Amino acid sequence: MARGPLFQDDYHPQFSGHETFPLRYGWLKKAFDRVAETEDKPGNRAACWDDEAIARFGVGKNMVASMRHWAKVAQVIEETEKNSVRTKKLGCMLFGPQGLDPYMEHPATSWLIHWQLAARAEKTTWFWAFSHYPAITFDRDIFVKKLDRFVESRPWPNVANTTIKNDVACFIRTYVARQPSGRVGHDDALESPLTELGLIKAIGKKDGFRFVRGPKTTLGDGIFVYALIDFWSRYSNASTLSFEVIAHAPGGPGRVFLFDENDVADRLAALDEVTGGALRWSETAGLKQVVRDIDIDEDTALSWVPADYGELAEMEAA
């Protein structure tokens, strides 16, 4: 597992599905609502994504496919083998009748969605970019070439260079807002909500970019604990998890949140207080690790999420 899921024999890469459209505000809520309306009917997949969806969602056919893709990879909905679509626990928590943030107004929601896209290996470019790309700065063309070479080194089906270019373009648009063009158009107002996280910045020439490493002031402790438990559940069932793994393993919090080692250490040192001792930072006998006294399942991970919304709501009220 040390090299990460992209190196597993049973891994299936994904470089498409978004129809070149990055995630947009409102899409996850619209997709969630439609699935929630129909999920009590067997075989409801057609009722969610048929030709009538164009009028229902007010977008083109390709955008309907893109909405469906983003809702699935964001863990908001899931499709079964029986032509059915169901809402998932995270989707219900965020977008349900008592949802924490149905309109994605809180940074916590964007951090949660970023985690789903970049910490899970389902979206190959996202996972590779945050967990395996070797540099802080990158040029779009060089980035494409490095990803192309990586794909060729794996025993995967051939992937067209155009497909990789389009996926990289969508990846960049997910995190980097379009530069001002001097005119305001309809599309200019439809940036991805993840651009507000500031994880990637445009620099210098037109196609130069930089991963922004360091502390993340808008990332709350609740989302960090959720991410740590979620990663832990996929990495190991052991009762301890080392600092090295948390900071550097592919798909781990250190990589996905672009933390420096000091940032990770600061977060881990606060775990005992944040979790009431459920997770504890230990440096016994020179071993730097987190010790758990809780299960590492989905429900336990999700239970830490609401805390950040309470803090944010209090901040807004003040």
mmCIF file of C-alpha atoms in Angstrom:
data_model
loop_
_atom_site.group_PDB
_atom_site.id
_atom_site.type_symbol
_atom_site.label_atom_id
_atom_site.label_comp_id
_atom_site.label_asym_id
_atom_site.label_seq_id
_atom_site.Cartn_x
_atom_site.Cartn_y
_atom_site.Cartn_z
ATOM 1 C CA MET A 1 0.000 0.000 0.000
ATOM 2 C CA ALA A 2 3.002 2.297 0.490
ATOM 3 C CA ARG A 3 3.055 3.294 -3.168
ATOM 4 C CA GLY A 4 -0.646 3.963 -3.205
ATOM 5 C CA PRO A 5 -3.700 2.641 -5.032
ATOM 6 C CA LEU A 6 -2.565 3.776 -8.505
ATOM 7 C CA PHE A 7 0.011 0.973 -8.339
ATOM 8 C CA GLN A 8 -2.420 -1.769 -7.353
ATOM 9 C CA ASP A 9 -3.005 -4.506 -9.945
ATOM 10 C CA ASP A 10 -6.786 -4.141 -9.789
ATOM 11 C CA TYR A 11 -6.839 -0.357 -10.221
ATOM 12 C CA HIS A 12 -9.017 1.034 -13.027
ATOM 13 C CA PRO A 13 -8.056 4.556 -14.197
ATOM 14 C CA GLN A 14 -10.583 7.263 -14.960
ATOM 15 C CA PHE A 15 -9.883 10.292 -17.150
ATOM 16 C CA SER A 16 -13.374 11.246 -18.284
ATOM 17 C CA GLY A 17 -17.008 11.515 -17.232
ATOM 18 C CA HIS A 18 -17.083 15.247 -16.575
ATOM 19 C CA GLU A 19 -17.635 16.114 -20.260
ATOM 20 C CA THR A 20 -14.893 18.793 -19.777
ATOM 21 C CA PHE A 21 -17.095 20.784 -17.331
ATOM 22 C CA PRO A 22 -15.673 21.402 -13.843
ATOM 23 C CA LEU A 23 -18.003 21.163 -10.841
ATOM 24 C CA ARG A 24 -20.296 24.186 -10.544
ATOM 25 C CA TYR A 25 -22.324 25.709 -7.731
ATOM 26 C CA GLY A 26 -25.749 24.152 -7.374
ATOM 27 C CA TRP A 27 -25.010 20.977 -9.324
ATOM 28 C CA LEU A 28 -24.600 18.640 -6.362
ATOM 29 C CA LYS A 29 -27.790 19.891 -4.727
ATOM 30 C CA LYS A 30 -29.792 19.522 -7.962
ATOM 31 C CA ALA A 31 -28.528 15.999 -8.546
ATOM 32 C CA PHE A 32 -29.099 15.020 -4.918
ATOM 33 C CA ASP A 33 -32.669 16.377 -4.911
ATOM 34 C CA ARG A 34 -33.641 14.496 -8.066
ATOM 35 C CA VAL A 35 -32.243 11.226 -6.765
ATOM 36 C CA ALA A 36 -33.956 11.747 -3.397
ATOM 37 C CA GLU A 37 -37.280 12.322 -5.179
ATOM 38 C CA THR A 38 -37.066 9.068 -7.113
ATOM 39 C CA GLU A 39 -35.001 6.633 -5.030
ATOM 40 C CA ASP A 40 -38.049 4.855 -3.609
ATOM 41 C CA LYS A 41 -38.806 3.582 -7.130
ATOM 42 C CA PRO A 42 -36.845 0.567 -8.436
ATOM 43 C CA GLY A 43 -34.791 1.270 -11.551
ATOM 44 C CA ASN A 44 -34.933 5.042 -11.089
ATOM 45 C CA ARG A 45 -31.734 5.758 -13.033
ATOM 46 C CA ALA A 46 -33.625 6.678 -16.189
ATOM 47 C CA ALA A 47 -35.954 8.937 -14.211
ATOM 48 C CA CYS A 48 -32.911 10.886 -13.006
ATOM 49 C CA TRP A 49 -30.864 11.224 -16.180
ATOM 50 C CA ASP A 50 -33.278 10.802 -19.121
ATOM 51 C CA ASP A 51 -33.876 13.396 -21.845
ATOM 52 C CA GLU A 52 -36.300 15.275 -19.598
ATOM 53 C CA ALA A 53 -33.389 16.051 -17.287
ATOM 54 C CA ILE A 54 -32.255 18.730 -19.755
ATOM 55 C CA ALA A 55 -35.377 20.788 -19.026
ATOM 56 C CA ARG A 56 -35.508 19.751 -15.365
ATOM 57 C CA PHE A 57 -31.976 20.914 -14.589
ATOM 58 C CA GLY A 58 -31.917 23.752 -17.102
ATOM 59 C CA VAL A 59 -28.638 22.616 -18.682
ATOM 60 C CA GLY A 60 -27.529 20.857 -21.872
ATOM 61 C CA LYS A 61 -27.263 17.082 -22.294
ATOM 62 C CA ASN A 62 -23.503 17.031 -21.713
ATOM 63 C CA MET A 63 -23.922 19.071 -18.539
ATOM 64 C CA VAL A 64 -26.484 16.572 -17.236
ATOM 65 C CA ALA A 65 -23.848 13.860 -17.678
ATOM 66 C CA SER A 66 -21.308 16.092 -15.932
ATOM 67 C CA MET A 67 -23.638 16.751 -12.975
ATOM 68 C CA ARG A 68 -24.186 13.014 -12.639
ATOM 69 C CA HIS A 69 -20.435 12.390 -12.695
ATOM 70 C CA TRP A 70 -19.592 14.993 -10.053
ATOM 71 C CA ALA A 71 -22.396 13.880 -7.739
ATOM 72 C CA LYS A 72 -21.085 10.304 -7.874
ATOM 73 C CA VAL A 73 -17.388 11.046 -7.360
ATOM 74 C CA ALA A 74 -18.223 13.541 -4.598
ATOM 75 C CA GLN A 75 -19.913 10.647 -2.739
ATOM 76 C CA VAL A 76 -23.263 12.472 -2.774
ATOM 77 C CA ILE A 77 -25.085 9.714 -4.695
ATOM 78 C CA GLU A 78 -24.296 6.192 -5.874
ATOM 79 C CA GLU A 79 -25.546 4.040 -8.735
ATOM 80 C CA THR A 80 -26.239 0.330 -8.294
ATOM 81 C CA GLU A 81 -26.086 -2.549 -10.736
ATOM 82 C CA LYS A 82 -29.888 -2.678 -10.806
ATOM 83 C CA ASN A 83 -30.265 0.598 -12.740
ATOM 84 C CA SER A 84 -31.027 2.405 -9.512
ATOM 85 C CA VAL A 85 -29.562 5.577 -7.992
ATOM 86 C CA ARG A 86 -29.463 6.250 -4.255
ATOM 87 C CA THR A 87 -28.433 9.119 -2.038
ATOM 88 C CA LYS A 88 -25.401 8.553 0.181
ATOM 89 C CA LYS A 89 -24.888 9.510 3.814
ATOM 90 C CA LEU A 90 -22.598 12.438 3.010
ATOM 91 C CA GLY A 91 -25.118 13.756 0.478
ATOM 92 C CA CYS A 92 -27.935 13.556 3.025
ATOM 93 C CA MET A 93 -25.808 15.296 5.650
ATOM 94 C CA LEU A 94 -24.998 18.207 3.333
ATOM 95 C CA PHE A 95 -27.999 18.518 1.034
ATOM 96 C CA GLY A 96 -30.922 16.717 2.716
ATOM 97 C CA PRO A 97 -33.986 18.338 4.377
ATOM 98 C CA GLN A 98 -31.909 19.259 7.437
ATOM 99 C CA GLY A 99 -28.715 19.625 5.409
ATOM 100 C CA LEU A 100 -25.720 21.424 6.860
ATOM 101 C CA ASP A 101 -25.021 23.475 3.734
ATOM 102 C CA PRO A 102 -27.404 22.900 0.781
ATOM 103 C CA TYR A 103 -26.009 25.802 -1.231
ATOM 104 C CA MET A 104 -22.313 25.216 -0.551
ATOM 105 C CA GLU A 105 -21.844 28.501 1.268
ATOM 106 C CA HIS A 106 -19.354 27.233 3.886
ATOM 107 C CA PRO A 107 -15.679 26.493 3.185
ATOM 108 C CA ALA A 108 -16.144 23.237 5.122
ATOM 109 C CA THR A 109 -18.275 21.843 2.291
ATOM 110 C CA SER A 110 -15.696 22.690 -0.358
ATOM 111 C CA TRP A 111 -12.987 21.023 1.745
ATOM 112 C CA LEU A 112 -15.175 17.935 2.068
ATOM 113 C CA ILE A 113 -15.777 17.760 -1.684
ATOM 114 C CA HIS A 114 -12.083 18.332 -2.415
ATOM 115 C CA TRP A 115 -11.273 15.431 -0.096
ATOM 116 C CA GLN A 116 -13.652 13.108 -1.975
ATOM 117 C CA LEU A 117 -12.074 14.020 -5.336
ATOM 118 C CA ALA A 118 -8.387 14.018 -4.387
ATOM 119 C CA ALA A 119 -8.088 11.485 -1.552
ATOM 120 C CA ARG A 120 -9.918 8.702 -3.371
ATOM 121 C CA ALA A 121 -8.148 7.210 -6.357
ATOM 122 C CA GLU A 122 -11.276 7.071 -8.513
ATOM 123 C CA LYS A 123 -10.307 10.295 -10.296
ATOM 124 C CA THR A 124 -6.838 9.424 -11.535
ATOM 125 C CA THR A 125 -5.611 12.906 -12.458
ATOM 126 C CA TRP A 126 -6.780 14.418 -9.158
ATOM 127 C CA PHE A 127 -5.179 11.684 -7.062
ATOM 128 C CA TRP A 128 -1.941 11.694 -9.044
ATOM 129 C CA ALA A 129 -1.678 15.501 -8.939
ATOM 130 C CA PHE A 130 -1.982 15.827 -5.170
ATOM 131 C CA SER A 131 -0.280 12.597 -4.122
ATOM 132 C CA HIS A 132 2.376 11.931 -6.760
ATOM 133 C CA TYR A 133 3.273 15.071 -8.730
ATOM 134 C CA PRO A 134 6.896 15.780 -7.732
ATOM 135 C CA ALA A 135 7.026 19.595 -7.954
ATOM 136 C CA ILE A 136 5.337 22.634 -6.419
ATOM 137 C CA THR A 137 5.092 24.629 -9.646
ATOM 138 C CA PHE A 138 4.020 23.285 -12.992
ATOM 139 C CA ASP A 139 3.440 24.262 -16.582
ATOM 140 C CA ARG A 140 0.299 22.828 -18.142
ATOM 141 C CA ASP A 141 2.117 21.125 -21.035
ATOM 142 C CA ILE A 142 4.793 19.618 -18.776
ATOM 143 C CA PHE A 143 2.096 18.440 -16.378
ATOM 144 C CA VAL A 144 0.300 16.682 -19.251
ATOM 145 C CA LYS A 145 3.541 15.084 -20.457
ATOM 146 C CA LYS A 146 4.433 13.778 -16.977
ATOM 147 C CA LEU A 147 0.940 12.350 -16.525
ATOM 148 C CA ASP A 148 1.090 10.837 -20.012
ATOM 149 C CA ARG A 149 4.390 9.130 -19.171
ATOM 150 C CA PHE A 150 2.988 7.866 -15.889
ATOM 151 C CA VAL A 151 -0.039 6.388 -17.668
ATOM 152 C CA GLU A 152 2.233 4.696 -20.225
ATOM 153 C CA SER A 153 4.256 3.155 -17.379
ATOM 154 C CA ARG A 154 1.202 1.433 -15.970
ATOM 155 C CA PRO A 155 -0.407 -1.729 -17.419
ATOM 156 C CA TRP A 156 -3.605 0.143 -18.206
ATOM 157 C CA PRO A 157 -5.602 0.323 -21.455
ATOM 158 C CA ASN A 158 -4.310 2.968 -23.840
ATOM 159 C CA VAL A 159 -5.521 6.490 -23.078
ATOM 160 C CA ALA A 160 -5.563 9.071 -25.869
ATOM 161 C CA ASN A 161 -3.407 12.136 -25.271
ATOM 162 C CA THR A 162 -6.426 14.334 -26.042
ATOM 163 C CA THR A 163 -8.354 12.637 -23.249
ATOM 164 C CA ILE A 164 -5.550 13.363 -20.787
ATOM 165 C CA LYS A 165 -5.294 16.988 -21.974
ATOM 166 C CA ASN A 166 -9.024 17.495 -21.476
ATOM 167 C CA ASP A 167 -8.888 15.925 -18.017
ATOM 168 C CA VAL A 168 -5.977 18.135 -16.983
ATOM 169 C CA ALA A 169 -7.817 21.206 -18.308
ATOM 170 C CA CYS A 170 -10.856 20.266 -16.211
ATOM 171 C CA PHE A 171 -8.640 19.615 -13.189
ATOM 172 C CA ILE A 172 -7.082 23.073 -13.441
ATOM 173 C CA ARG A 173 -10.469 24.755 -13.941
ATOM 174 C CA THR A 174 -11.707 22.979 -10.804
ATOM 175 C CA TYR A 175 -9.154 24.773 -8.635
ATOM 176 C CA VAL A 176 -8.095 27.904 -10.538
ATOM 177 C CA ALA A 177 -10.588 30.637 -11.408
ATOM 178 C CA ARG A 178 -10.518 31.994 -14.933
ATOM 179 C CA GLN A 179 -8.398 35.085 -15.319
ATOM 180 C CA PRO A 180 -10.386 38.303 -15.935
ATOM 181 C CA SER A 181 -11.082 38.657 -19.658
ATOM 182 C CA GLY A 182 -12.282 42.232 -19.686
ATOM 183 C CA ARG A 183 -15.860 41.185 -20.303
ATOM 184 C CA VAL A 184 -18.459 39.596 -18.079
ATOM 185 C CA GLY A 185 -20.326 36.671 -19.557
ATOM 186 C CA HIS A 186 -22.652 33.998 -18.286
ATOM 187 C CA ASP A 187 -19.872 31.420 -17.979
ATOM 188 C CA ASP A 188 -17.580 33.790 -16.111
ATOM 189 C CA ALA A 189 -19.896 33.652 -13.090
ATOM 190 C CA LEU A 190 -19.960 29.848 -12.981
ATOM 191 C CA GLU A 191 -16.614 28.980 -11.461
ATOM 192 C CA SER A 192 -16.026 25.827 -9.452
ATOM 193 C CA PRO A 193 -16.594 26.323 -5.701
ATOM 194 C CA LEU A 194 -13.231 24.646 -5.107
ATOM 195 C CA THR A 195 -11.412 27.664 -6.573
ATOM 196 C CA GLU A 196 -12.075 29.408 -3.242
ATOM 197 C CA LEU A 197 -9.848 26.933 -1.384
ATOM 198 C CA GLY A 198 -6.729 28.511 -2.891
ATOM 199 C CA LEU A 199 -4.988 25.167 -3.349
ATOM 200 C CA ILE A 200 -3.609 26.028 -6.806
ATOM 201 C CA LYS A 201 -2.680 29.507 -8.014
ATOM 202 C CA ALA A 202 -1.915 30.807 -11.486
ATOM 203 C CA ILE A 203 1.599 32.264 -11.702
ATOM 204 C CA GLY A 204 3.668 34.145 -14.251
ATOM 205 C CA LYS A 205 2.927 33.132 -17.789
ATOM 206 C CA LYS A 206 -0.498 32.030 -18.977
ATOM 207 C CA ASP A 207 -0.170 28.314 -18.268
ATOM 208 C CA GLY A 208 1.995 28.386 -15.147
ATOM 209 C CA PHE A 209 0.582 27.216 -11.804
ATOM 210 C CA ARG A 210 1.645 26.579 -8.220
ATOM 211 C CA PHE A 211 0.407 24.184 -5.545
ATOM 212 C CA VAL A 212 -0.045 26.267 -2.400
ATOM 213 C CA ARG A 213 1.483 24.330 0.481
ATOM 214 C CA GLY A 214 1.184 25.390 4.104
ATOM 215 C CA PRO A 215 -1.486 25.873 6.799
ATOM 216 C CA LYS A 216 -5.127 26.002 5.701
ATOM 217 C CA THR A 217 -6.954 28.475 7.930
ATOM 218 C CA THR A 218 -10.427 27.690 6.563
ATOM 219 C CA LEU A 219 -10.040 23.931 7.131
ATOM 220 C CA GLY A 220 -11.710 23.141 10.431
ATOM 221 C CA ASP A 221 -10.711 20.448 12.904
ATOM 222 C CA GLY A 222 -13.925 18.522 12.256
ATOM 223 C CA ILE A 223 -13.190 18.055 8.561
ATOM 224 C CA PHE A 224 -9.569 17.184 9.347
ATOM 225 C CA VAL A 225 -10.657 14.469 11.798
ATOM 226 C CA TYR A 226 -13.170 13.175 9.245
ATOM 227 C CA ALA A 227 -10.434 13.014 6.605
ATOM 228 C CA LEU A 228 -7.985 11.300 8.968
ATOM 229 C CA ILE A 229 -10.501 8.595 9.917
ATOM 230 C CA ASP A 230 -11.655 8.159 6.313
ATOM 231 C CA PHE A 231 -8.069 7.712 5.118
ATOM 232 C CA TRP A 232 -7.227 5.424 8.047
ATOM 233 C CA SER A 233 -10.178 3.168 7.204
ATOM 234 C CA ARG A 234 -8.763 2.559 3.723
ATOM 235 C CA TYR A 235 -5.109 2.331 4.767
ATOM 236 C CA SER A 236 -5.065 0.046 7.793
ATOM 237 C CA ASN A 237 -7.218 -1.490 10.522
ATOM 238 C CA ALA A 238 -4.430 -1.064 13.087
ATOM 239 C CA SER A 239 -5.025 0.881 16.297
ATOM 240 C CA THR A 240 -2.155 3.271 15.504
ATOM 241 C CA LEU A 241 -1.180 5.310 12.455
ATOM 242 C CA SER A 242 2.277 6.831 12.099
ATOM 243 C CA PHE A 243 3.100 10.479 11.498
ATOM 244 C CA GLU A 244 5.011 9.484 8.364
ATOM 245 C CA VAL A 245 1.946 7.849 6.828
ATOM 246 C CA ILE A 246 -0.408 10.720 7.724
ATOM 247 C CA ALA A 247 2.000 13.325 6.357
ATOM 248 C CA HIS A 248 3.291 11.583 3.244
ATOM 249 C CA ALA A 249 1.258 8.550 2.144
ATOM 250 C CA PRO A 250 -0.620 8.921 -1.171
ATOM 251 C CA GLY A 251 -4.209 9.904 -0.459
ATOM 252 C CA GLY A 252 -3.425 10.959 3.107
ATOM 253 C CA PRO A 253 -4.271 14.289 4.777
ATOM 254 C CA GLY A 254 -0.751 15.665 4.400
ATOM 255 C CA ARG A 255 -0.759 15.188 0.643
ATOM 256 C CA VAL A 256 -4.369 16.016 -0.122
ATOM 257 C CA PHE A 257 -4.482 19.200 1.971
ATOM 258 C CA LEU A 258 -0.990 20.267 0.798
ATOM 259 C CA PHE A 259 0.321 20.456 4.348
ATOM 260 C CA ASP A 260 3.950 20.867 5.333
ATOM 261 C CA GLU A 261 5.154 18.521 8.077
ATOM 262 C CA ASN A 262 4.775 21.285 10.679
ATOM 263 C CA ASP A 263 1.138 21.779 9.660
ATOM 264 C CA VAL A 264 0.460 18.073 10.099
ATOM 265 C CA ALA A 265 2.240 18.052 13.463
ATOM 266 C CA ASP A 266 0.168 21.004 14.698
ATOM 267 C CA ARG A 267 -3.087 19.295 13.696
ATOM 268 C CA LEU A 268 -2.119 15.997 15.298
ATOM 269 C CA ALA A 269 -0.952 17.624 18.531
ATOM 270 C CA ALA A 270 -4.452 19.067 18.975
ATOM 271 C CA LEU A 271 -6.284 15.767 18.386
ATOM 272 C CA ASP A 272 -6.647 14.779 22.040
ATOM 273 C CA GLU A 273 -8.433 18.029 22.885
ATOM 274 C CA VAL A 274 -10.433 18.178 19.634
ATOM 275 C CA THR A 275 -11.715 14.589 19.916
ATOM 276 C CA GLY A 276 -11.988 14.307 23.689
ATOM 277 C CA GLY A 277 -9.337 11.598 23.711
ATOM 278 C CA ALA A 278 -10.931 9.453 21.002
ATOM 279 C CA LEU A 279 -7.787 10.091 18.955
ATOM 280 C CA ARG A 280 -4.513 10.788 20.743
ATOM 281 C CA TRP A 281 -1.120 11.974 19.589
ATOM 282 C CA SER A 282 1.698 9.890 21.051
ATOM 283 C CA GLU A 283 5.479 10.153 20.940
ATOM 284 C CA THR A 284 6.192 7.248 23.288
ATOM 285 C CA ALA A 285 9.557 5.508 22.824
ATOM 286 C CA GLY A 286 10.370 7.761 19.887
ATOM 287 C CA LEU A 287 7.365 6.568 17.869
ATOM 288 C CA LYS A 288 5.321 9.454 16.506
ATOM 289 C CA GLN A 289 1.819 8.173 15.908
ATOM 290 C CA VAL A 290 -1.899 8.632 16.450
ATOM 291 C CA VAL A 291 -3.624 6.144 18.732
ATOM 292 C CA ARG A 292 -7.359 5.516 18.354
ATOM 293 C CA ASP A 293 -9.994 4.383 20.818
ATOM 294 C CA ILE A 294 -12.827 4.527 18.267
ATOM 295 C CA ASP A 295 -13.964 2.612 15.223
ATOM 296 C CA ILE A 296 -12.806 3.850 11.833
ATOM 297 C CA ASP A 297 -16.019 3.408 9.883
ATOM 298 C CA GLU A 298 -18.049 5.848 7.786
ATOM 299 C CA ASP A 299 -20.498 6.789 10.540
ATOM 300 C CA THR A 300 -17.699 7.568 12.982
ATOM 301 C CA ALA A 301 -15.897 9.704 10.400
ATOM 302 C CA LEU A 302 -19.055 11.624 9.476
ATOM 303 C CA SER A 303 -19.898 12.292 13.111
ATOM 304 C CA TRP A 304 -17.085 14.867 13.283
ATOM 305 C CA VAL A 305 -18.254 16.905 10.292
ATOM 306 C CA PRO A 306 -21.063 19.015 11.862
ATOM 307 C CA ALA A 307 -18.710 20.581 14.415
ATOM 308 C CA ASP A 308 -17.143 22.855 11.806
ATOM 309 C CA TYR A 309 -20.480 24.191 10.630
ATOM 310 C CA GLY A 310 -21.392 25.172 14.167
ATOM 311 C CA GLU A 311 -18.146 27.118 14.516
ATOM 312 C CA LEU A 312 -18.652 28.835 11.185
ATOM 313 C CA ALA A 313 -22.245 29.727 12.001
ATOM 314 C CA GLU A 314 -21.128 31.278 15.285
ATOM 315 C CA MET A 315 -18.432 33.253 13.480
ATOM 316 C CA GLU A 316 -20.970 34.572 10.960
ATOM 317 C CA ALA A 317 -23.429 35.532 13.696
ATOM 318 C CA ALA A 318 -20.698 37.481 15.489
#
